[in-house]
mmCIF file of C-alpha atoms in Angstrom:
data_model
loop_
_atom_site.group_PDB
_atom_site.id
_atom_site.type_symbol
_atom_site.label_atom_id
_atom_site.label_comp_id
_atom_site.label_asym_id
_atom_site.label_seq_id
_atom_site.Cartn_x
_atom_site.Cartn_y
_atom_site.Cartn_z
ATOM 1 C CA MET I 1 75.321 86.127 84.868
ATOM 2 C CA ILE I 2 76.980 89.503 85.270
ATOM 3 C CA LEU I 3 75.346 92.928 85.004
ATOM 4 C CA LEU I 4 77.446 95.488 83.144
ATOM 5 C CA PRO I 5 76.716 99.235 83.324
ATOM 6 C CA ALA I 6 75.844 101.088 80.134
ATOM 7 C CA SER I 7 77.722 104.066 81.607
ATOM 8 C CA VAL I 8 81.066 102.772 80.340
ATOM 9 C CA ASP I 9 82.234 101.804 76.871
ATOM 10 C CA GLY I 10 83.617 98.455 75.841
ATOM 11 C CA ALA I 11 83.043 94.955 77.168
ATOM 12 C CA PRO I 12 85.171 92.358 78.937
ATOM 13 C CA SER I 13 86.019 89.000 77.436
ATOM 14 C CA LEU I 14 84.006 86.479 79.445
ATOM 15 C CA PRO I 15 84.473 82.733 79.916
ATOM 16 C CA ARG I 16 82.151 80.325 78.122
ATOM 17 C CA GLY I 17 78.851 80.014 79.944
ATOM 18 C CA VAL I 18 78.956 83.482 81.520
ATOM 19 C CA THR I 19 76.339 85.847 80.122
ATOM 20 C CA ALA I 20 76.372 89.623 80.377
ATOM 21 C CA VAL I 21 73.395 91.964 80.631
ATOM 22 C CA ARG I 22 73.757 95.696 80.131
ATOM 23 C CA TYR I 23 71.775 97.897 82.487
ATOM 24 C CA ASP I 24 71.029 101.598 82.739
ATOM 25 C CA VAL I 25 72.521 102.909 85.995
ATOM 26 C CA THR I 26 69.922 105.692 86.160
ATOM 27 C CA ALA I 27 66.904 103.383 85.710
ATOM 28 C CA PRO I 28 65.243 100.882 88.060
ATOM 29 C CA PRO I 29 67.042 97.515 88.285
ATOM 30 C CA PRO I 30 66.457 95.270 85.265
ATOM 31 C CA PRO I 31 64.462 92.031 85.714
ATOM 32 C CA GLU I 32 67.696 90.046 85.301
ATOM 33 C CA SER I 33 68.957 91.458 88.602
ATOM 34 C CA ARG I 34 67.271 88.665 90.558
ATOM 35 C CA GLY I 35 69.484 86.019 88.966
ATOM 36 C CA ALA I 36 72.708 88.008 88.739
ATOM 37 C CA ASP I 37 75.835 86.496 90.266
ATOM 38 C CA ALA I 38 77.934 89.612 89.775
ATOM 39 C CA ILE I 39 77.399 93.331 89.204
ATOM 40 C CA VAL I 40 79.743 95.967 87.832
ATOM 41 C CA VAL I 41 79.074 99.470 89.160
ATOM 42 C CA TRP I 42 80.059 102.777 87.571
ATOM 43 C CA GLY I 43 78.349 106.118 88.094
ATOM 44 C CA ASN I 44 75.280 104.613 89.757
ATOM 45 C CA PRO I 45 73.207 107.174 91.710
ATOM 46 C CA SER I 46 73.036 106.178 95.367
ATOM 47 C CA ASP I 47 69.281 105.567 95.345
ATOM 48 C CA ARG I 48 69.448 103.363 92.253
ATOM 49 C CA LEU I 49 72.412 101.485 93.702
ATOM 50 C CA ALA I 50 70.416 100.745 96.858
ATOM 51 C CA GLU I 51 67.542 99.489 94.715
ATOM 52 C CA LEU I 52 69.949 97.274 92.812
ATOM 53 C CA ALA I 53 71.311 95.826 96.055
ATOM 54 C CA ALA I 54 67.782 94.926 97.155
ATOM 55 C CA ALA I 55 66.847 93.491 93.746
ATOM 56 C CA ALA I 56 69.827 91.133 93.462
ATOM 57 C CA PRO I 57 69.571 88.565 96.267
ATOM 58 C CA ALA I 58 71.820 86.027 94.536
ATOM 59 C CA VAL I 59 74.732 88.370 93.870
ATOM 60 C CA ARG I 60 78.088 87.100 95.136
ATOM 61 C CA TRP I 61 80.434 89.810 93.919
ATOM 62 C CA VAL I 62 80.207 93.538 93.173
ATOM 63 C CA GLN I 63 82.936 95.251 91.182
ATOM 64 C CA THR I 64 83.014 99.027 91.399
ATOM 65 C CA LEU I 65 85.141 100.736 88.778
ATOM 66 C CA ALA I 66 85.753 103.604 91.183
ATOM 67 C CA ALA I 67 88.912 103.618 93.280
ATOM 68 C CA GLY I 68 86.817 104.363 96.360
ATOM 69 C CA PRO I 69 84.257 101.671 97.301
ATOM 70 C CA ASP I 70 82.323 103.811 99.788
ATOM 71 C CA ALA I 71 79.181 104.079 97.618
ATOM 72 C CA VAL I 72 78.943 100.308 97.192
ATOM 73 C CA LEU I 73 79.620 99.639 100.865
ATOM 74 C CA ALA I 74 76.771 101.974 101.797
ATOM 75 C CA ALA I 75 74.302 100.534 99.270
ATOM 76 C CA GLY I 76 73.055 97.639 101.389
ATOM 77 C CA PHE I 77 74.594 94.578 99.747
ATOM 78 C CA ALA I 78 74.707 91.529 102.022
ATOM 79 C CA PRO I 79 77.785 91.237 104.269
ATOM 80 C CA ASP I 80 78.942 88.074 102.488
ATOM 81 C CA VAL I 81 79.047 89.787 99.077
ATOM 82 C CA VAL I 82 82.636 90.291 97.945
ATOM 83 C CA VAL I 83 83.344 93.900 96.948
ATOM 84 C CA THR I 84 86.281 94.790 94.711
ATOM 85 C CA ASN I 85 87.346 98.284 93.693
ATOM 86 C CA GLY I 86 88.881 99.919 90.638
ATOM 87 C CA ARG I 87 92.307 100.454 92.115
ATOM 88 C CA GLY I 88 94.734 101.096 89.266
ATOM 89 C CA LEU I 89 92.101 102.055 86.697
ATOM 90 C CA HIS I 90 92.456 105.775 87.347
ATOM 91 C CA ASP I 91 96.180 106.124 87.987
ATOM 92 C CA HIS I 92 96.983 107.769 84.660
ATOM 93 C CA THR I 93 94.044 110.158 84.391
ATOM 94 C CA VAL I 94 94.085 111.280 88.028
ATOM 95 C CA SER I 95 97.851 111.803 87.952
ATOM 96 C CA GLU I 96 97.522 113.863 84.801
ATOM 97 C CA HIS I 97 94.781 116.044 86.294
ATOM 98 C CA VAL I 98 96.546 116.517 89.620
ATOM 99 C CA LEU I 99 99.688 117.571 87.769
ATOM 100 C CA ALA I 100 97.599 120.036 85.752
ATOM 101 C CA LEU I 101 96.042 121.507 88.902
ATOM 102 C CA THR I 102 99.416 121.739 90.607
ATOM 103 C CA LEU I 103 100.979 123.525 87.653
ATOM 104 C CA ALA I 104 97.938 125.803 87.384
ATOM 105 C CA CYS I 105 98.504 126.916 90.968
ATOM 106 C CA VAL I 106 102.253 127.299 90.774
ATOM 107 C CA ARG I 107 102.227 129.059 87.389
ATOM 108 C CA ARG I 108 99.206 131.230 88.331
ATOM 109 C CA VAL I 109 96.948 130.073 85.503
ATOM 110 C CA PRO I 110 93.703 131.326 87.168
ATOM 111 C CA ASP I 111 95.275 134.783 87.451
ATOM 112 C CA LEU I 112 96.199 134.654 83.774
ATOM 113 C CA VAL I 113 92.651 133.690 82.809
ATOM 114 C CA ARG I 114 91.213 136.559 84.866
ATOM 115 C CA ALA I 115 93.662 139.014 83.295
ATOM 116 C CA GLN I 116 92.693 137.832 79.809
ATOM 117 C CA ALA I 117 88.994 138.296 80.619
ATOM 118 C CA GLN I 118 89.826 141.900 81.579
ATOM 119 C CA HIS I 119 91.998 142.428 78.462
ATOM 120 C CA ARG I 120 94.801 143.247 80.902
ATOM 121 C CA TRP I 121 98.445 142.522 80.171
ATOM 122 C CA ALA I 122 99.543 140.968 83.504
ATOM 123 C CA GLY I 123 103.069 142.280 83.623
ATOM 124 C CA ASP I 124 103.479 141.060 87.191
ATOM 125 C CA LEU I 125 103.127 137.480 85.922
ATOM 126 C CA GLY I 126 105.269 137.766 82.800
ATOM 127 C CA GLY I 127 108.517 139.232 81.634
ATOM 128 C CA LEU I 128 111.648 138.959 83.730
ATOM 129 C CA GLN I 129 110.935 137.013 86.908
ATOM 130 C CA PRO I 130 113.062 135.649 89.762
ATOM 131 C CA LEU I 131 113.089 131.853 89.833
ATOM 132 C CA HIS I 132 112.202 131.721 93.520
ATOM 133 C CA PRO I 133 110.522 134.966 94.647
ATOM 134 C CA PRO I 134 110.572 135.395 98.433
ATOM 135 C CA GLY I 135 107.481 133.870 100.011
ATOM 136 C CA GLN I 136 106.130 132.463 96.734
ATOM 137 C CA VAL I 137 106.167 129.202 94.798
ATOM 138 C CA ARG I 138 106.379 129.950 91.073
ATOM 139 C CA THR I 139 107.961 126.748 89.771
ATOM 140 C CA LEU I 140 108.176 123.053 90.634
ATOM 141 C CA LEU I 141 111.931 123.209 90.131
ATOM 142 C CA GLY I 142 113.323 122.695 93.621
ATOM 143 C CA ALA I 143 109.845 122.733 95.195
ATOM 144 C CA HIS I 144 108.992 120.420 98.078
ATOM 145 C CA VAL I 145 105.821 118.472 97.274
ATOM 146 C CA THR I 146 104.159 116.310 99.923
ATOM 147 C CA VAL I 147 101.726 113.662 98.685
ATOM 148 C CA TRP I 148 99.412 112.364 101.415
ATOM 149 C CA GLY I 149 97.983 109.006 100.368
ATOM 150 C CA PHE I 150 100.876 107.255 98.665
ATOM 151 C CA GLY I 151 99.178 104.481 96.705
ATOM 152 C CA SER I 152 99.120 103.516 93.042
ATOM 153 C CA ILE I 153 98.103 106.989 91.855
ATOM 154 C CA ALA I 154 100.988 108.562 93.743
ATOM 155 C CA ALA I 155 103.318 105.943 92.265
ATOM 156 C CA ARG I 156 102.533 107.333 88.819
ATOM 157 C CA LEU I 157 102.337 110.987 89.869
ATOM 158 C CA ALA I 158 105.544 111.227 91.896
ATOM 159 C CA PRO I 159 107.927 110.576 88.965
ATOM 160 C CA LEU I 160 106.111 113.240 86.922
ATOM 161 C CA LEU I 161 106.633 115.775 89.695
ATOM 162 C CA ALA I 162 110.235 114.697 90.148
ATOM 163 C CA GLY I 163 110.791 114.993 86.402
ATOM 164 C CA LEU I 164 109.928 118.675 86.700
ATOM 165 C CA GLY I 165 112.454 119.125 89.477
ATOM 166 C CA ALA I 166 110.290 118.683 92.584
ATOM 167 C CA HIS I 167 111.418 116.940 95.759
ATOM 168 C CA VAL I 168 108.611 114.499 96.573
ATOM 169 C CA THR I 169 107.807 113.100 100.016
ATOM 170 C CA GLY I 170 104.989 110.615 100.523
ATOM 171 C CA VAL I 171 102.776 110.247 103.579
ATOM 172 C CA ALA I 172 101.247 106.847 104.378
ATOM 173 C CA THR I 173 100.465 104.622 107.345
ATOM 174 C CA THR I 174 103.863 102.921 107.067
ATOM 175 C CA ALA I 175 107.148 104.780 106.681
ATOM 176 C CA GLY I 176 110.030 103.738 104.449
ATOM 177 C CA GLU I 177 110.825 104.016 100.766
ATOM 178 C CA ARG I 178 108.142 103.420 98.159
ATOM 179 C CA HIS I 179 108.621 103.535 94.385
ATOM 180 C CA GLY I 180 111.945 105.254 94.968
ATOM 181 C CA PHE I 181 110.557 108.070 97.142
ATOM 182 C CA PRO I 182 110.790 108.645 100.897
ATOM 183 C CA VAL I 183 107.546 108.002 102.758
ATOM 184 C CA VAL I 184 106.757 109.181 106.279
ATOM 185 C CA THR I 185 103.769 108.655 108.561
ATOM 186 C CA PRO I 186 101.257 111.304 109.673
ATOM 187 C CA ALA I 187 103.187 111.506 112.949
ATOM 188 C CA ASP I 188 106.005 113.177 110.994
ATOM 189 C CA LEU I 189 103.815 115.914 109.472
ATOM 190 C CA THR I 190 104.972 118.446 112.048
ATOM 191 C CA GLU I 191 108.438 118.149 110.548
ATOM 192 C CA VAL I 192 107.472 117.804 106.873
ATOM 193 C CA LEU I 193 104.679 120.356 106.400
ATOM 194 C CA PRO I 194 106.526 123.546 107.467
ATOM 195 C CA ARG I 195 108.879 123.079 104.476
ATOM 196 C CA THR I 196 106.162 121.956 102.043
ATOM 197 C CA ASP I 197 105.430 124.075 98.984
ATOM 198 C CA VAL I 198 102.535 121.955 97.661
ATOM 199 C CA LEU I 199 100.445 119.507 99.701
ATOM 200 C CA ILE I 200 98.602 117.006 97.488
ATOM 201 C CA GLY I 201 95.786 114.990 99.062
ATOM 202 C CA LEU I 202 95.013 111.575 97.563
ATOM 203 C CA LEU I 203 93.399 110.038 100.639
ATOM 204 C CA PRO I 204 90.427 107.649 100.395
ATOM 205 C CA ALA I 205 87.211 108.210 102.319
ATOM 206 C CA GLY I 206 86.852 106.567 105.701
ATOM 207 C CA GLU I 207 86.398 107.247 109.392
ATOM 208 C CA GLY I 208 90.151 107.449 109.823
ATOM 209 C CA THR I 209 90.605 110.007 107.057
ATOM 210 C CA ARG I 210 87.644 112.314 107.655
ATOM 211 C CA HIS I 211 88.981 115.887 107.805
ATOM 212 C CA ALA I 212 92.533 114.543 107.906
ATOM 213 C CA ILE I 213 93.530 117.809 106.233
ATOM 214 C CA ASP I 214 92.146 120.065 108.945
ATOM 215 C CA ALA I 215 93.023 123.371 110.576
ATOM 216 C CA ARG I 216 95.938 121.807 112.448
ATOM 217 C CA VAL I 217 97.457 120.476 109.224
ATOM 218 C CA VAL I 218 96.842 123.663 107.251
ATOM 219 C CA ASP I 219 98.358 125.776 110.036
ATOM 220 C CA LEU I 220 101.584 123.785 109.744
ATOM 221 C CA LEU I 221 101.991 124.840 106.114
ATOM 222 C CA PRO I 222 103.970 127.995 105.276
ATOM 223 C CA PRO I 223 102.095 130.980 103.750
ATOM 224 C CA ARG I 224 103.601 130.229 100.313
ATOM 225 C CA ALA I 225 102.105 126.700 100.183
ATOM 226 C CA TRP I 226 99.294 125.435 97.963
ATOM 227 C CA VAL I 227 96.854 122.607 98.719
ATOM 228 C CA VAL I 228 95.646 120.309 95.935
ATOM 229 C CA ASN I 229 92.980 117.734 96.848
ATOM 230 C CA ALA I 230 91.894 114.945 94.513
ATOM 231 C CA GLY I 231 91.271 112.135 96.983
ATOM 232 C CA ARG I 232 87.830 112.401 98.562
ATOM 233 C CA GLY I 233 86.011 115.544 99.652
ATOM 234 C CA SER I 234 85.447 114.208 103.152
ATOM 235 C CA THR I 235 89.199 114.174 103.814
ATOM 236 C CA LEU I 236 89.437 117.981 103.726
ATOM 237 C CA ASP I 237 87.957 120.467 106.186
ATOM 238 C CA GLU I 238 86.755 123.030 103.642
ATOM 239 C CA ASP I 239 85.955 125.681 106.265
ATOM 240 C CA ALA I 240 89.447 125.463 107.740
ATOM 241 C CA LEU I 241 91.011 125.646 104.288
ATOM 242 C CA LEU I 242 88.953 128.659 103.259
ATOM 243 C CA ALA I 243 89.762 130.467 106.498
ATOM 244 C CA ALA I 244 93.478 129.872 105.942
ATOM 245 C CA VAL I 245 93.319 131.133 102.349
ATOM 246 C CA ARG I 246 91.445 134.287 103.335
ATOM 247 C CA ALA I 247 93.816 134.981 106.228
ATOM 248 C CA GLY I 248 96.896 134.493 104.053
ATOM 249 C CA GLY I 249 97.918 131.395 105.980
ATOM 250 C CA ILE I 250 98.415 129.567 102.673
ATOM 251 C CA ALA I 251 98.687 130.793 99.096
ATOM 252 C CA GLY I 252 95.590 128.977 97.839
ATOM 253 C CA ALA I 253 94.160 125.657 96.736
ATOM 254 C CA ALA I 254 92.934 123.591 93.804
ATOM 255 C CA LEU I 255 90.111 121.217 94.702
ATOM 256 C CA ASP I 256 88.684 118.440 92.534
ATOM 257 C CA VAL I 257 86.555 116.792 95.233
ATOM 258 C CA PHE I 258 84.151 118.261 97.775
ATOM 259 C CA ALA I 259 82.148 117.287 100.836
ATOM 260 C CA THR I 260 78.942 117.849 98.829
ATOM 261 C CA GLU I 261 78.873 117.194 95.097
ATOM 262 C CA PRO I 262 77.905 118.954 92.954
ATOM 263 C CA LEU I 263 79.362 121.844 94.922
ATOM 264 C CA PRO I 264 76.357 123.989 95.983
ATOM 265 C CA ALA I 265 76.029 127.345 94.233
ATOM 266 C CA SER I 266 76.000 128.952 97.678
ATOM 267 C CA SER I 267 79.473 127.654 98.568
ATOM 268 C CA PRO I 268 81.957 130.487 99.217
ATOM 269 C CA LEU I 269 84.626 128.409 97.472
ATOM 270 C CA TRP I 270 83.228 129.516 94.098
ATOM 271 C CA ASP I 271 84.034 133.177 94.695
ATOM 272 C CA GLU I 272 87.420 132.811 96.354
ATOM 273 C CA PRO I 273 90.003 133.921 93.748
ATOM 274 C CA ARG I 274 92.712 131.795 95.378
ATOM 275 C CA VAL I 275 90.693 128.583 95.101
ATOM 276 C CA LEU I 276 90.466 126.720 91.793
ATOM 277 C CA VAL I 277 87.297 124.608 91.601
ATOM 278 C CA SER I 278 87.455 121.457 89.468
ATOM 279 C CA PRO I 279 84.191 119.446 89.117
ATOM 280 C CA HIS I 280 85.481 115.997 90.148
ATOM 281 C CA ALA I 281 87.172 115.756 86.772
ATOM 282 C CA ALA I 282 90.371 113.881 87.626
ATOM 283 C CA GLY I 283 89.016 110.380 87.054
ATOM 284 C CA GLY I 284 85.865 109.547 85.147
ATOM 285 C CA ARG I 285 87.632 107.267 82.670
ATOM 286 C CA PRO I 286 88.443 103.805 84.053
ATOM 287 C CA VAL I 287 91.357 102.781 81.857
ATOM 288 C CA GLY I 288 91.562 99.017 81.342
ATOM 289 C CA TRP I 289 88.391 98.152 83.230
ATOM 290 C CA GLN I 290 87.575 95.371 80.772
ATOM 291 C CA ASP I 291 90.765 93.487 81.649
ATOM 292 C CA LEU I 292 90.160 93.804 85.390
ATOM 293 C CA VAL I 293 86.573 92.577 85.132
ATOM 294 C CA ALA I 294 87.521 89.728 82.775
ATOM 295 C CA ASP I 295 90.254 88.587 85.160
ATOM 296 C CA ASN I 296 87.956 88.728 88.185
ATOM 297 C CA VAL I 297 85.170 86.862 86.384
ATOM 298 C CA ALA I 298 87.629 84.094 85.521
ATOM 299 C CA ARG I 299 88.774 84.018 89.136
ATOM 300 C CA LEU I 300 85.187 83.871 90.409
ATOM 301 C CA VAL I 301 84.394 80.946 88.105
ATOM 302 C CA ALA I 302 87.556 79.150 89.227
ATOM 303 C CA GLY I 303 86.924 79.827 92.906
ATOM 304 C CA ALA I 304 90.125 81.852 93.193
ATOM 305 C CA THR I 305 90.738 85.047 95.177
ATOM 306 C CA LEU I 306 89.582 88.169 93.341
ATOM 307 C CA ARG I 307 91.771 91.188 92.674
ATOM 308 C CA ASN I 308 91.288 94.449 94.599
ATOM 309 C CA VAL I 309 89.134 92.937 97.344
ATOM 310 C CA VAL I 310 87.909 95.581 99.786
ATOM 311 C CA ALA I 311 88.037 94.793 103.485
ATOM 312 C CA ARG I 312 84.591 95.128 105.044
#
């Protein structure tokens, strides 16, 4: 038996003999939890997820539809439970949103919105403009974009950026060429960042990535550079970023993920005109989740290795 969340539309095609039970992710675990062999997780509050872990002693596999498995790993499932993530389900939507945030920064969309609210014709943003104003990034044409966290999302995003004329460099644990783009390691950031116009963070959460984008990294960026983060909030030192924006060390930022979500009303990020706040809106729509779950159920029944297994 597999528990499927009511928080997502559609249903996977299941092998004969496998039953599915829908459950409300915001409610206490259903009675069927005790006999569940597998659980699909999507949008479960942390307290309810912990309750579900305790209520399902027979579970052998947990499939999170999120790209990051950190919530499931922290929920208290037994160490022998196989955890798989939603890698690949969010490539299209996250890439689309990151591209939108990047273009919003480069083309000064927040400034345009503020000018409209004031009924002000922003002549400094329109009319005849130099293609590359000194000390500013106003187009992706010829811009140097560094993408830190060069996985499946970056594989879809990088060609979109390149199609608009950007020079894309990836950053990952292993250097080389990936999906047709040069990839360097974090050890090379001292060479790459000083010529970066846009730094895009797509890093997962983890001890090794906590505050990876910190004051040292931000200080390596030129004053014209923008930071776009859509990985995990824990990977960015928000205080260091805000200090750099206010001091003119970087041009600004667009953030879709935060250390605390929802972002507290008291956060100074809300009022910083050079920071665009996006409410974790990049994903939220696991495209093709039914196929992934159906494939993994078939593999579980056959005793085969599951897809997207998370190392624990």
